[in-house]
Coordinates of C-alpha atoms in Angstrom, one line a residue:
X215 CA 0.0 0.0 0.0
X216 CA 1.3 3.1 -0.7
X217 CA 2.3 5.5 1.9
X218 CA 0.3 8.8 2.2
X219 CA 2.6 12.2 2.0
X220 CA 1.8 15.2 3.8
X221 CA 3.4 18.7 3.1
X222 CA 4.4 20.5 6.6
X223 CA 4.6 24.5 6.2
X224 CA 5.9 26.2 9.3
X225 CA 5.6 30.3 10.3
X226 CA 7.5 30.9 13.3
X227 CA 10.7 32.3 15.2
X228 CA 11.5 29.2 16.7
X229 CA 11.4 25.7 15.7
X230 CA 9.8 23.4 17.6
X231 CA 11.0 20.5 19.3
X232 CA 8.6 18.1 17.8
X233 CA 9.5 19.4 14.4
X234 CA 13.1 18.5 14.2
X235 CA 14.5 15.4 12.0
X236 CA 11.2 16.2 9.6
X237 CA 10.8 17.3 6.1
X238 CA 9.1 20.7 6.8
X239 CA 9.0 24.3 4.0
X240 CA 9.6 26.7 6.7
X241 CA 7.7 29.7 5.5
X242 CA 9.1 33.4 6.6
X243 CA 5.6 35.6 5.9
X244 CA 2.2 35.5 6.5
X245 CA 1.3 36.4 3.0
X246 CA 3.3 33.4 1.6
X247 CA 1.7 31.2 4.4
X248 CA -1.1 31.8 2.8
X249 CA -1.2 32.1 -0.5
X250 CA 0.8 28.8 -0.9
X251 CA -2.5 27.2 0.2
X252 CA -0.9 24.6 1.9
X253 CA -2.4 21.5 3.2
X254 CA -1.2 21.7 6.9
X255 CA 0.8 24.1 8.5
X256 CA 2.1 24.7 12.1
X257 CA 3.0 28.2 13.6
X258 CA 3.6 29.8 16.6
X259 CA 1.3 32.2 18.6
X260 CA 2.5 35.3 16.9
X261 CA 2.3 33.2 13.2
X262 CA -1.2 31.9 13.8
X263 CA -2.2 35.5 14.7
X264 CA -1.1 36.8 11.8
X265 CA -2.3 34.2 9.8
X266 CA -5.8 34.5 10.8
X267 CA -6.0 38.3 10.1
X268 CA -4.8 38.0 6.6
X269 CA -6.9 34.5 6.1
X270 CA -10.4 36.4 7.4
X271 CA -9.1 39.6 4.9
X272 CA -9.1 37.3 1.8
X273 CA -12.2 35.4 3.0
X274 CA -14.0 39.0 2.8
X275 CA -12.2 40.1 -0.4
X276 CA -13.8 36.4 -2.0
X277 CA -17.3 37.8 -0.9
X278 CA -17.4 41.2 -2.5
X279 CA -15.6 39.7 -5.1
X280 CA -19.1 37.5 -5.6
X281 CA -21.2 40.7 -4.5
X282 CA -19.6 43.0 -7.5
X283 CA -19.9 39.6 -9.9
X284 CA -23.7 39.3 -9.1
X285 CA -24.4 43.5 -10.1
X286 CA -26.2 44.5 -13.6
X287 CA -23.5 47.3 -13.7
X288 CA -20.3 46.7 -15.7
X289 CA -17.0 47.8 -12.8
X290 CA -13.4 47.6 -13.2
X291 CA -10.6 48.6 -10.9
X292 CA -7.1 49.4 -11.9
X293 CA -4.0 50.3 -9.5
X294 CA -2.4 54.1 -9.4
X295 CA -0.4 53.2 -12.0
X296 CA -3.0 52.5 -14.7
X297 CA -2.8 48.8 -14.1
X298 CA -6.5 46.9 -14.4
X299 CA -6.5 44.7 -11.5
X300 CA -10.1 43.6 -11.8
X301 CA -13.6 43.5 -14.0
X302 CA -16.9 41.7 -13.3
X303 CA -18.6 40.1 -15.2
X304 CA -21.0 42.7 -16.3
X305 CA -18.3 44.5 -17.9
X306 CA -17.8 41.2 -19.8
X307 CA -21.1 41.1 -21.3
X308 CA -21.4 45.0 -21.7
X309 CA -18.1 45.3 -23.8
X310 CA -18.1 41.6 -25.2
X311 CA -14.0 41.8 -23.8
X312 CA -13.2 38.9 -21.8
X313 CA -11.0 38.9 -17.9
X314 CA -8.1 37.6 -19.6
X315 CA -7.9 39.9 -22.3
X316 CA -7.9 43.2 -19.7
X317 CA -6.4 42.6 -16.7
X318 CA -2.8 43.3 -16.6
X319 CA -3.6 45.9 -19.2
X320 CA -2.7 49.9 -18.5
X321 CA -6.0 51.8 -18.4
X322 CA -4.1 54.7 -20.0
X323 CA -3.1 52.7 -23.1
X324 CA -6.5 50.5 -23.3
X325 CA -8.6 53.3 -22.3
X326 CA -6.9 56.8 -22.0
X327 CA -10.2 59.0 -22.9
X328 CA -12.1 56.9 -20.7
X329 CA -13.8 57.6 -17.2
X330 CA -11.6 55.9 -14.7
X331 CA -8.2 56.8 -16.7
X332 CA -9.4 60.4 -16.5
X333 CA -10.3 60.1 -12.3
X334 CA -7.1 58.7 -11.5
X335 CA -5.2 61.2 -13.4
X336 CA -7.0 63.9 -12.3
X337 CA -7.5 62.6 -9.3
X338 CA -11.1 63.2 -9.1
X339 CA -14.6 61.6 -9.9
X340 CA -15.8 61.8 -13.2
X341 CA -19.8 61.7 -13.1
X342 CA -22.2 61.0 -16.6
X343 CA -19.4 60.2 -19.0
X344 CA -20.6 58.7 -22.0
X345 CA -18.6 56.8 -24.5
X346 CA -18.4 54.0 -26.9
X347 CA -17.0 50.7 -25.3
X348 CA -15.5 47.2 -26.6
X349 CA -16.2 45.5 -29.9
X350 CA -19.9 45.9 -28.8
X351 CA -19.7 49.4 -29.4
X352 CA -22.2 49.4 -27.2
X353 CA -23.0 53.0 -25.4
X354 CA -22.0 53.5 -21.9
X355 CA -22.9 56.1 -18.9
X356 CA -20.0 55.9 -16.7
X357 CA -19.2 57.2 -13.1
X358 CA -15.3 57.1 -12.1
X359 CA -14.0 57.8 -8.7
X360 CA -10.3 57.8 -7.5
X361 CA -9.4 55.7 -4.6
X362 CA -7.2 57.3 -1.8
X363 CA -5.9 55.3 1.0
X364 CA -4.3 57.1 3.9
X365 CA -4.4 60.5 1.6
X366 CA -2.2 58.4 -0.8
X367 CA -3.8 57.9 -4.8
X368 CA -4.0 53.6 -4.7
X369 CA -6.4 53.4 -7.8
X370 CA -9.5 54.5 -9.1
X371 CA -12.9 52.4 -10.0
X372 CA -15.0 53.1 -12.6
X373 CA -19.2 51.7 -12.6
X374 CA -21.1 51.9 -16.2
X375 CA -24.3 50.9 -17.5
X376 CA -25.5 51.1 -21.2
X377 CA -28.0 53.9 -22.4
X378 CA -30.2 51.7 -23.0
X379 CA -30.4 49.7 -20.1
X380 CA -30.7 53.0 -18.0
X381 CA -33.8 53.2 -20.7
X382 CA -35.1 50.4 -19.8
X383 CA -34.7 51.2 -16.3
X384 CA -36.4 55.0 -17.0
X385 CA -39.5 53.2 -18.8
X386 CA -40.1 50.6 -15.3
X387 CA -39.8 53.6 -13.2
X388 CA -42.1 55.8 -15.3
X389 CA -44.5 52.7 -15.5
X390 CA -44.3 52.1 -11.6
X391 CA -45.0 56.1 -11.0
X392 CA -48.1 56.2 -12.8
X393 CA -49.1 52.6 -11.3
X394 CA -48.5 54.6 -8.0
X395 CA -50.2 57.2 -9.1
X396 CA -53.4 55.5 -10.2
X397 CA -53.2 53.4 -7.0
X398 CA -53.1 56.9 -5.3
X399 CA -55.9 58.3 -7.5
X400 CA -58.3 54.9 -6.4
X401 CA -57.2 55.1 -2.7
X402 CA -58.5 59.2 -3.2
X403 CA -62.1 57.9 -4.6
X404 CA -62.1 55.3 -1.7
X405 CA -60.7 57.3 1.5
X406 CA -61.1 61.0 0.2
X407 CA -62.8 62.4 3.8
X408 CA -61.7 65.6 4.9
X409 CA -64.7 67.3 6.7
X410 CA -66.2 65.9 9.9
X411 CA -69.4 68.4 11.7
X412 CA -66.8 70.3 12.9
X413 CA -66.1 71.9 9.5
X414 CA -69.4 73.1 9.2
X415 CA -69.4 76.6 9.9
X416 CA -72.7 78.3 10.6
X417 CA -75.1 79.9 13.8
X418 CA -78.6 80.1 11.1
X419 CA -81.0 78.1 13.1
X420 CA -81.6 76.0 10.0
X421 CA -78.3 75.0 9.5
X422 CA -78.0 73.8 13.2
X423 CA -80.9 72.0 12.7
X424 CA -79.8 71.0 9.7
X425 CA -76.5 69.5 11.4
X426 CA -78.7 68.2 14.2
X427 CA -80.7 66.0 12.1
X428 CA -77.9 64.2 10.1
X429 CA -75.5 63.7 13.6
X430 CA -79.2 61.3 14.2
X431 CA -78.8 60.0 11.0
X432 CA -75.5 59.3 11.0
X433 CA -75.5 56.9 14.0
X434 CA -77.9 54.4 11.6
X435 CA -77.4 53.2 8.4
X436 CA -80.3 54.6 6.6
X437 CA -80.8 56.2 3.0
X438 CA -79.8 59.8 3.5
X439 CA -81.3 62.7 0.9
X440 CA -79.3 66.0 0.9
X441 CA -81.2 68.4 -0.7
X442 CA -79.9 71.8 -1.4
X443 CA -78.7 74.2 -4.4
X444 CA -75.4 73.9 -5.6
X445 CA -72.5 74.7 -3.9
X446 CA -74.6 74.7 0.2
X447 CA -72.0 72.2 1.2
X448 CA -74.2 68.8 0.5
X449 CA -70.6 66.8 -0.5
X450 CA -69.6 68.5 2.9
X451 CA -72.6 66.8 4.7
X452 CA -72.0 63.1 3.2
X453 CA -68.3 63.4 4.8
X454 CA -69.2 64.5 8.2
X455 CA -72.4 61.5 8.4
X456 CA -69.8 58.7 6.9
X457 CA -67.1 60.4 9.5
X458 CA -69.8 60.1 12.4
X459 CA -70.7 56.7 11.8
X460 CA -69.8 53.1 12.5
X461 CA -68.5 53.0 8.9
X462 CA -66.0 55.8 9.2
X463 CA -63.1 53.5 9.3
X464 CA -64.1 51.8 5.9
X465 CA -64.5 53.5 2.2
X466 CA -66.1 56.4 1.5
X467 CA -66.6 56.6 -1.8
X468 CA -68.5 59.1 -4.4
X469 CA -69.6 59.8 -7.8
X470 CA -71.2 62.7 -9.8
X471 CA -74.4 61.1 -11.9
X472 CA -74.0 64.2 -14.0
X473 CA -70.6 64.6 -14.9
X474 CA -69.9 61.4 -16.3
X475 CA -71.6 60.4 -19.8
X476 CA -75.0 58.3 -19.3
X477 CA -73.4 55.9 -21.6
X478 CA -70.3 55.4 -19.0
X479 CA -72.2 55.8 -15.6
X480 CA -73.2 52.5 -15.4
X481 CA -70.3 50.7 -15.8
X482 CA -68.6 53.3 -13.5
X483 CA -71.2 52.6 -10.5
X484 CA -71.5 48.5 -11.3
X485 CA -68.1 47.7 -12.8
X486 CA -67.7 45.6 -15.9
X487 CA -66.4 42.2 -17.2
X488 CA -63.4 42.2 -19.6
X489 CA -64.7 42.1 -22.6
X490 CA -68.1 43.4 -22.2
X491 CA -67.9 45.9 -24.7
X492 CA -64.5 47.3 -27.0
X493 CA -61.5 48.4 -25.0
X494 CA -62.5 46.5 -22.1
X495 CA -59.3 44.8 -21.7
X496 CA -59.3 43.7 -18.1
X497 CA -62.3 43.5 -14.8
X498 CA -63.0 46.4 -13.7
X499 CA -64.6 47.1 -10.2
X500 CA -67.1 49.2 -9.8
X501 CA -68.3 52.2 -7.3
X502 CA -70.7 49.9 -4.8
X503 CA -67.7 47.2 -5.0
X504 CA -65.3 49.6 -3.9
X505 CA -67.8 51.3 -1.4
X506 CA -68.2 47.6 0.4
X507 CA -68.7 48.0 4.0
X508 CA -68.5 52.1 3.5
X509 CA -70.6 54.4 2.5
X510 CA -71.6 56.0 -1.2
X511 CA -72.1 59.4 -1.6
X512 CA -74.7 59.8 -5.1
X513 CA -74.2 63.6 -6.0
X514 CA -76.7 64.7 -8.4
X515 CA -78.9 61.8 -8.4
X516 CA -81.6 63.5 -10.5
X517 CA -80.1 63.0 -13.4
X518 CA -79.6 59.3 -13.2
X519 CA -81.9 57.8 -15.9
X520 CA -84.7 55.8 -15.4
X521 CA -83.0 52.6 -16.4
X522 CA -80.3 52.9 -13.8
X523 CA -83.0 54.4 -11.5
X524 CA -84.2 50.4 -11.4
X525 CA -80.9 49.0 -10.8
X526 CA -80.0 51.0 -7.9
X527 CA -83.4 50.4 -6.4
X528 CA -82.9 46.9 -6.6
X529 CA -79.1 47.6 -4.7
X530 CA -81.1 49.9 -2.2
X531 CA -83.5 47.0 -1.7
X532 CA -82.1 43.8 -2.1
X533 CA -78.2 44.7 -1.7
X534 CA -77.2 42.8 -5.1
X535 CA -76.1 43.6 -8.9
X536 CA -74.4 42.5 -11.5
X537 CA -71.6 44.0 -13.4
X538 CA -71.6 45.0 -16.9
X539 CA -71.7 41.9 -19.7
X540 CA -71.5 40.0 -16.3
X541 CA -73.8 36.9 -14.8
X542 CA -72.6 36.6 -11.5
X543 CA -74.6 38.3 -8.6
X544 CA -72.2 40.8 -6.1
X545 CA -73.8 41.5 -3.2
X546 CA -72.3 44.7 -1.5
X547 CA -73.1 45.9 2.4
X548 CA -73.2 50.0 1.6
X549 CA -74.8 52.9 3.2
X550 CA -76.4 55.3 0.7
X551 CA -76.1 59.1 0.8
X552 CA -77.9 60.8 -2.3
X553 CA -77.6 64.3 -2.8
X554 CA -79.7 66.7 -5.7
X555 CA -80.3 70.5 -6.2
X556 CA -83.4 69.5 -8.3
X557 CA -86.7 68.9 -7.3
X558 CA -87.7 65.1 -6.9
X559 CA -91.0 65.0 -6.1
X560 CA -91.9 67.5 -9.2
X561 CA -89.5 65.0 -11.5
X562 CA -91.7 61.7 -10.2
X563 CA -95.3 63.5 -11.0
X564 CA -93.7 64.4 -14.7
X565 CA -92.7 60.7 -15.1
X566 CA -89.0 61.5 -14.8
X567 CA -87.9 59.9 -11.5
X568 CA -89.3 56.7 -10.0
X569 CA -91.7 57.0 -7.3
X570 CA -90.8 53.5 -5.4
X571 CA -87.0 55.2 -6.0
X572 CA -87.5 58.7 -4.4
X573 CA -89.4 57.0 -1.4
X574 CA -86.2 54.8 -0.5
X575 CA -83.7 57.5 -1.1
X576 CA -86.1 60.0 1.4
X577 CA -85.4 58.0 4.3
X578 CA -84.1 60.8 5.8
X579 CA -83.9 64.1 3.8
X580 CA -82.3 66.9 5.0
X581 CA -82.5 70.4 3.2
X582 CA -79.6 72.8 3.2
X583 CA -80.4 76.6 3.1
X584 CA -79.0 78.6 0.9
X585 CA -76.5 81.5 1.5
X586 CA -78.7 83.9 1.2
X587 CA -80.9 82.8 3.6
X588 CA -78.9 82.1 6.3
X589 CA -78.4 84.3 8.8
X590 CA -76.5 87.1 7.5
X591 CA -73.2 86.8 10.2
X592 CA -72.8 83.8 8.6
X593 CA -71.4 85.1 5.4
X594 CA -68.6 86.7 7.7
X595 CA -67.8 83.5 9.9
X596 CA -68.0 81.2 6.6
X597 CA -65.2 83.7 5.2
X598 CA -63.3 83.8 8.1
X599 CA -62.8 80.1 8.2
X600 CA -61.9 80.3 4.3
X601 CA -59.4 82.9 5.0
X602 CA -57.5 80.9 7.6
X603 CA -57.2 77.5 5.3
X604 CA -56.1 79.9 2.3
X605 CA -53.4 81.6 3.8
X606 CA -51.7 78.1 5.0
X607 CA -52.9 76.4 1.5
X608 CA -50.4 79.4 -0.3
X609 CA -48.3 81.2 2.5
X610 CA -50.3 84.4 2.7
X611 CA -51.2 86.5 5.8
X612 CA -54.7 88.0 4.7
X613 CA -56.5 89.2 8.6
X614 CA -59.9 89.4 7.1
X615 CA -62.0 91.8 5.4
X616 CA -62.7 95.6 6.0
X617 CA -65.7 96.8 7.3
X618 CA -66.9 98.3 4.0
X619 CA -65.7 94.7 2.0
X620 CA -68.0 92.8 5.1
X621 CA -70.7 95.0 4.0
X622 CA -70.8 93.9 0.6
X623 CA -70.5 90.5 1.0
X624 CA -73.5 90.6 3.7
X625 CA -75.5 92.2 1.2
X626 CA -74.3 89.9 -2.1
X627 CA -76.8 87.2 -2.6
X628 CA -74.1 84.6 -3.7
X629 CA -76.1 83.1 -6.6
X630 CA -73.3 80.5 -6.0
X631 CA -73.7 79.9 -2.4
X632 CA -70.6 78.6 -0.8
X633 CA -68.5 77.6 -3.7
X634 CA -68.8 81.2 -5.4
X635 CA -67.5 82.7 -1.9
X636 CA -64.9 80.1 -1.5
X637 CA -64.0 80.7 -5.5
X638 CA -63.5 84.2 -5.4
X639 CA -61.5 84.9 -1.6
X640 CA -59.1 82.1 -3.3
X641 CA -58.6 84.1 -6.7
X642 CA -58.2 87.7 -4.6
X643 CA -56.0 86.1 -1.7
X644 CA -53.2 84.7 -4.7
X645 CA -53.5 88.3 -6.4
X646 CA -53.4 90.5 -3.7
X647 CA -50.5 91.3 -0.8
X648 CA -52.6 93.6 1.6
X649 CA -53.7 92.7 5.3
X650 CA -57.0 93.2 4.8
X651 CA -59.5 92.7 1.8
X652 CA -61.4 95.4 0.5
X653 CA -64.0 96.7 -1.5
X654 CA -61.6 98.0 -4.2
X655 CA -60.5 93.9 -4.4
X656 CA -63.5 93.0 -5.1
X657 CA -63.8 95.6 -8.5
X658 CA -66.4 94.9 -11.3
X659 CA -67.0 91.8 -9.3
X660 CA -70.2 92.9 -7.7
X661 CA -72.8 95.3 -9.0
X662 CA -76.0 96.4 -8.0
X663 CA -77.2 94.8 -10.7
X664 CA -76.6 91.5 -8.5
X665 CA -78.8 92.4 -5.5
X666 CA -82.0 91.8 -5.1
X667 CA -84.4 94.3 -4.5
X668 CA -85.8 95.4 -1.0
X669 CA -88.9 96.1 -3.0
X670 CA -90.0 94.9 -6.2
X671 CA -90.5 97.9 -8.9
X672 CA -93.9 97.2 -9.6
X673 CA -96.8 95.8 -6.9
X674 CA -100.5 96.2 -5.7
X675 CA -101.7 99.3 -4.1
X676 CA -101.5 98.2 -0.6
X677 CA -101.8 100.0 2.8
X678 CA -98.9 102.0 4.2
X679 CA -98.8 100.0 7.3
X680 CA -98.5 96.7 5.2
X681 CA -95.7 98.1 3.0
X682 CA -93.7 98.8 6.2
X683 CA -93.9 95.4 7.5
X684 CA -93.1 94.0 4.4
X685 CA -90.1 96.5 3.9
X686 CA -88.7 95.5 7.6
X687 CA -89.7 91.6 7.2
X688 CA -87.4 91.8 3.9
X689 CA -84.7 93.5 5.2
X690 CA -84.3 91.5 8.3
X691 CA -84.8 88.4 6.0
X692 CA -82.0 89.9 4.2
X693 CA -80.0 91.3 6.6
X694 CA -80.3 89.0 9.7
X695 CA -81.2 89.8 13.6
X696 CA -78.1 90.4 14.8
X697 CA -78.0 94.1 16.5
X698 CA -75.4 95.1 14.0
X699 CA -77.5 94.3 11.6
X700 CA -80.8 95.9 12.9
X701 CA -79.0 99.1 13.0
X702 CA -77.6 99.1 9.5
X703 CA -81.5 98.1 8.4
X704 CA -82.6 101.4 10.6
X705 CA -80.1 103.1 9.1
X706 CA -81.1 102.5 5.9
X707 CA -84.8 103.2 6.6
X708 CA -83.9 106.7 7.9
X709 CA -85.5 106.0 11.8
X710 CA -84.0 105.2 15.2
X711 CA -82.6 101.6 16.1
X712 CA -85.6 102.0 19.1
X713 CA -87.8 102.9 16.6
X714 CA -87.1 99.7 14.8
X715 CA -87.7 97.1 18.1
X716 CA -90.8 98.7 18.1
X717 CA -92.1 98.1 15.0
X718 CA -90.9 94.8 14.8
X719 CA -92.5 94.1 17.9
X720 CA -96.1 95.9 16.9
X721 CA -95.7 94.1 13.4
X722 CA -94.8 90.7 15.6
X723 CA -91.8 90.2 13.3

């Protein structure tokens, strides 16, 4: 049998005793320990110290070795010299130029124009170059830096990537922001609450009563009706009832029936299957499958037509529908809040709306007043409140408005109600630097033309007496009860503000 050999390498000052008479390679550095990579070796305390250090140092050098290997992005490393020490194998399959062909090579001669020949002659990094590299002539964006070790120049590395990988990579970002962006645009139609009760600014005795009624109506899950003109705030209402709920925590979602084509609505409140009609690629959801366990908020319900009028009844009654070009029954748990500016019950005589329809959405109805009927300090604490969330929205310092601009906007009917008032302090806020709004803002804005009469210009003869109560009953209608406002209405009629208390108390106004 033959006799098994063993190589003995020995690092140490001293040999030992057990050593002597043997064949051993006595080693006289730790480097040569071990990059000779011999089978068994023996050292002494201050050897196998050594040893370890430098063994651990290449273990880690074999790791980021495989970590720079693994990367998309072409690298190489040369020495201060110029000499390419290194390349991975992204540069390999970048530039089509193999390991054995570079390394060894002087970046200077190989590459002199290049990125990392110009960092480590400069002795700076070199950011964006672009170039032509290898037989592949393939197109390159390279980033060089020089590599300094104890303020000394030891070498430079250079990391690339090819125009059009960085492309490639441009087109996935670009496709993941606008995923992200319609993600963010859904999560908007499903969680877009901002206003709880609290945002509802107002002392007129029918708004309070108003808020009073929905606070009961929000603690159950029936049908609400908002009923109101445009712009009173009925969006507003829907929030603060989902907010005050046991459904606050889950979707609130809502849709305009009049700003989306009758053609589109119902696929946008039931969904659709792919393929139910052209360019329906994919399954689409729709609002009362996104709404499950919230609430829906149905602005302008009147013009819903009379054929979707019957599905959402049978939603309203039985919970179920089915999607567009679909068979299969969804059945969604919703709370309904319908909102209009039109009038219903008019629309069901005149055949327009469903009776069985309007009698489930009028669960609860709760009408909004107008601006112009509400009590005329409202107008004031209504702007206020805009004011404030202006000036944070665009970094302005506007205090309010002067006595003179307060006067015209008390006596402004606002055609528009809230959303004219909101839509014109926002355009004069970003146009204006002043402190305080006045009437000269507000130029060619309002005109006389825009107030309503005290007095119509033509009526019956009537008696004196009635005129006046009519006058004073219009004015405080107008006007409101507040004292500031009963003496600008005595003003105005030319007589005393004690003369005023007592006609509205003989009159029983």
């Amino acid at each position: 049998m033959e006799e098994l050999t063993m190589t003995i390498y020995y690092l140490g000052e001293l040999e030992p005793e057990f050593l002597k008479g043997k064949e051993i390679v006595k080693i006289q550095d730790v480097e040569q320990a071990v990059m000779a990579n011999p089978d068994f070796f023996i050292a002494d305390n201050k050897g196998f110290s050594q040893i370890t250090h430098l063994v651990l140092a290449k273990k880690m050098r074999e790791e980021l070795l495989k970590i720079l290997d693994s990367l998309q992005e072409g690298i190489e490393i040369a020495d201060e010299k110029g000499e390419i020490k290194y390349i991975n194998q992204a540069f390999t399959r970048i530039t089509g130029i193999e390991k054995d062909e570079r390394i060894g090579k002087n970046i200077f001669e190989v590459s002199p124009n290049g990125a990392l020949a110009q960092a480590i002659k400069l002795k700076k990094p070199v950011i964006g170059h672009r170039t032509l590299v290898g037989g592949s002539k393939a197109e390159v964006v390279s980033n060089a830096v020089p590599i300094f070790i104890d303020g000394k120049l030891s070498g430079g590395a250079v990391v690339f990537q090819t125009v059009t990988d960085i492309l490639k990579i441009s087109e996935q970002l670009s496709k993941t922001q606008e995923m992200l962006e319609n993600f963010s645009q859904k999560l908007s139609e499903i969680s877009g609450c901002r206003y709880t009760f609290n945002d509802i600014i107002g002392r007129d005795e029918k708004l309070l009563e108003a808020k009073k009624i929905a606070k009961k109506a929000a603690k159950s899950d029936a049908t609400v009706l908002l009923l109101g003109e445009s712009g009173t705030g009925k969006e507003m209402f829907a929030q603060a009832i989902h907010m005050e709920s046991s459904r606050s925590s889950k979707p609130f979602v809502k849709i305009n029936c009049a700003a989306i084509p009758e053609n589109l609505l119902e696929s946008e409140l039931f969904g659709y299957e792919k393929g139910a009609f052209t360019g329906a690629t994919k399954t689409k959801m729709g609002k009362f499958e996104l709404a499950h366990l919230g609430t829906i908020f149905l602005d302008e319900i009147g013009d819903l037509n009379l054929f979707l009028q019957a599905k959402l009844l049978r939603v309203l009654e039985d919970k179920q529908f089915e999607r567009v070009g679909g068979i299969e029954t969804i059945t969604t748990d919703v709370r309904v809040i319908a909102a209009t500016n039109r009038d219903l019950k008019k629309m069901v005589e005149e055949g327009k709306f469903r009776e069985d329809l309007y009698f489930r959405l009028k669960v609860i109805d709760i009408e909004l007043p107008p601006l112009r009927k509400r009590n005329k300090e409202d107008i004031l604490l209504i702007t206020e409140n805009i004011i404030g969330k202006l000036n944070r929205r665009f970094g302005k310092k506007v205090k309010g408005l002067t006595p003179k601009a307060q006067e015209l906007f008390q006596n402004y009917p606002w055609p528009g109600n809230i959303r004219e008032l909101e839509n014109l302090l926002e355009r004069t806020i970003i146009l204006v630097d002043d402190e305080y709004l006045d009437e000269h803002h507000f130029y060619g804005y309002f005109s006389k033309a825009n107030e309503p009469p005290v007095l119509e210009k033509s009526f019956p003869i009537k008696k004196l007496t009635d005129i006046e109560k009519e006058v004073i009953s219009m004015a405080l209608e107008k006007y409101g009860r507040s004292l500031s406002a009963k003496k600008m209405i005595a003003e105005k009629l030319g007589i005393s503000l004690a003369s005023l208390y007592n006609k509205i108390k003989r009159y029983n106004l």
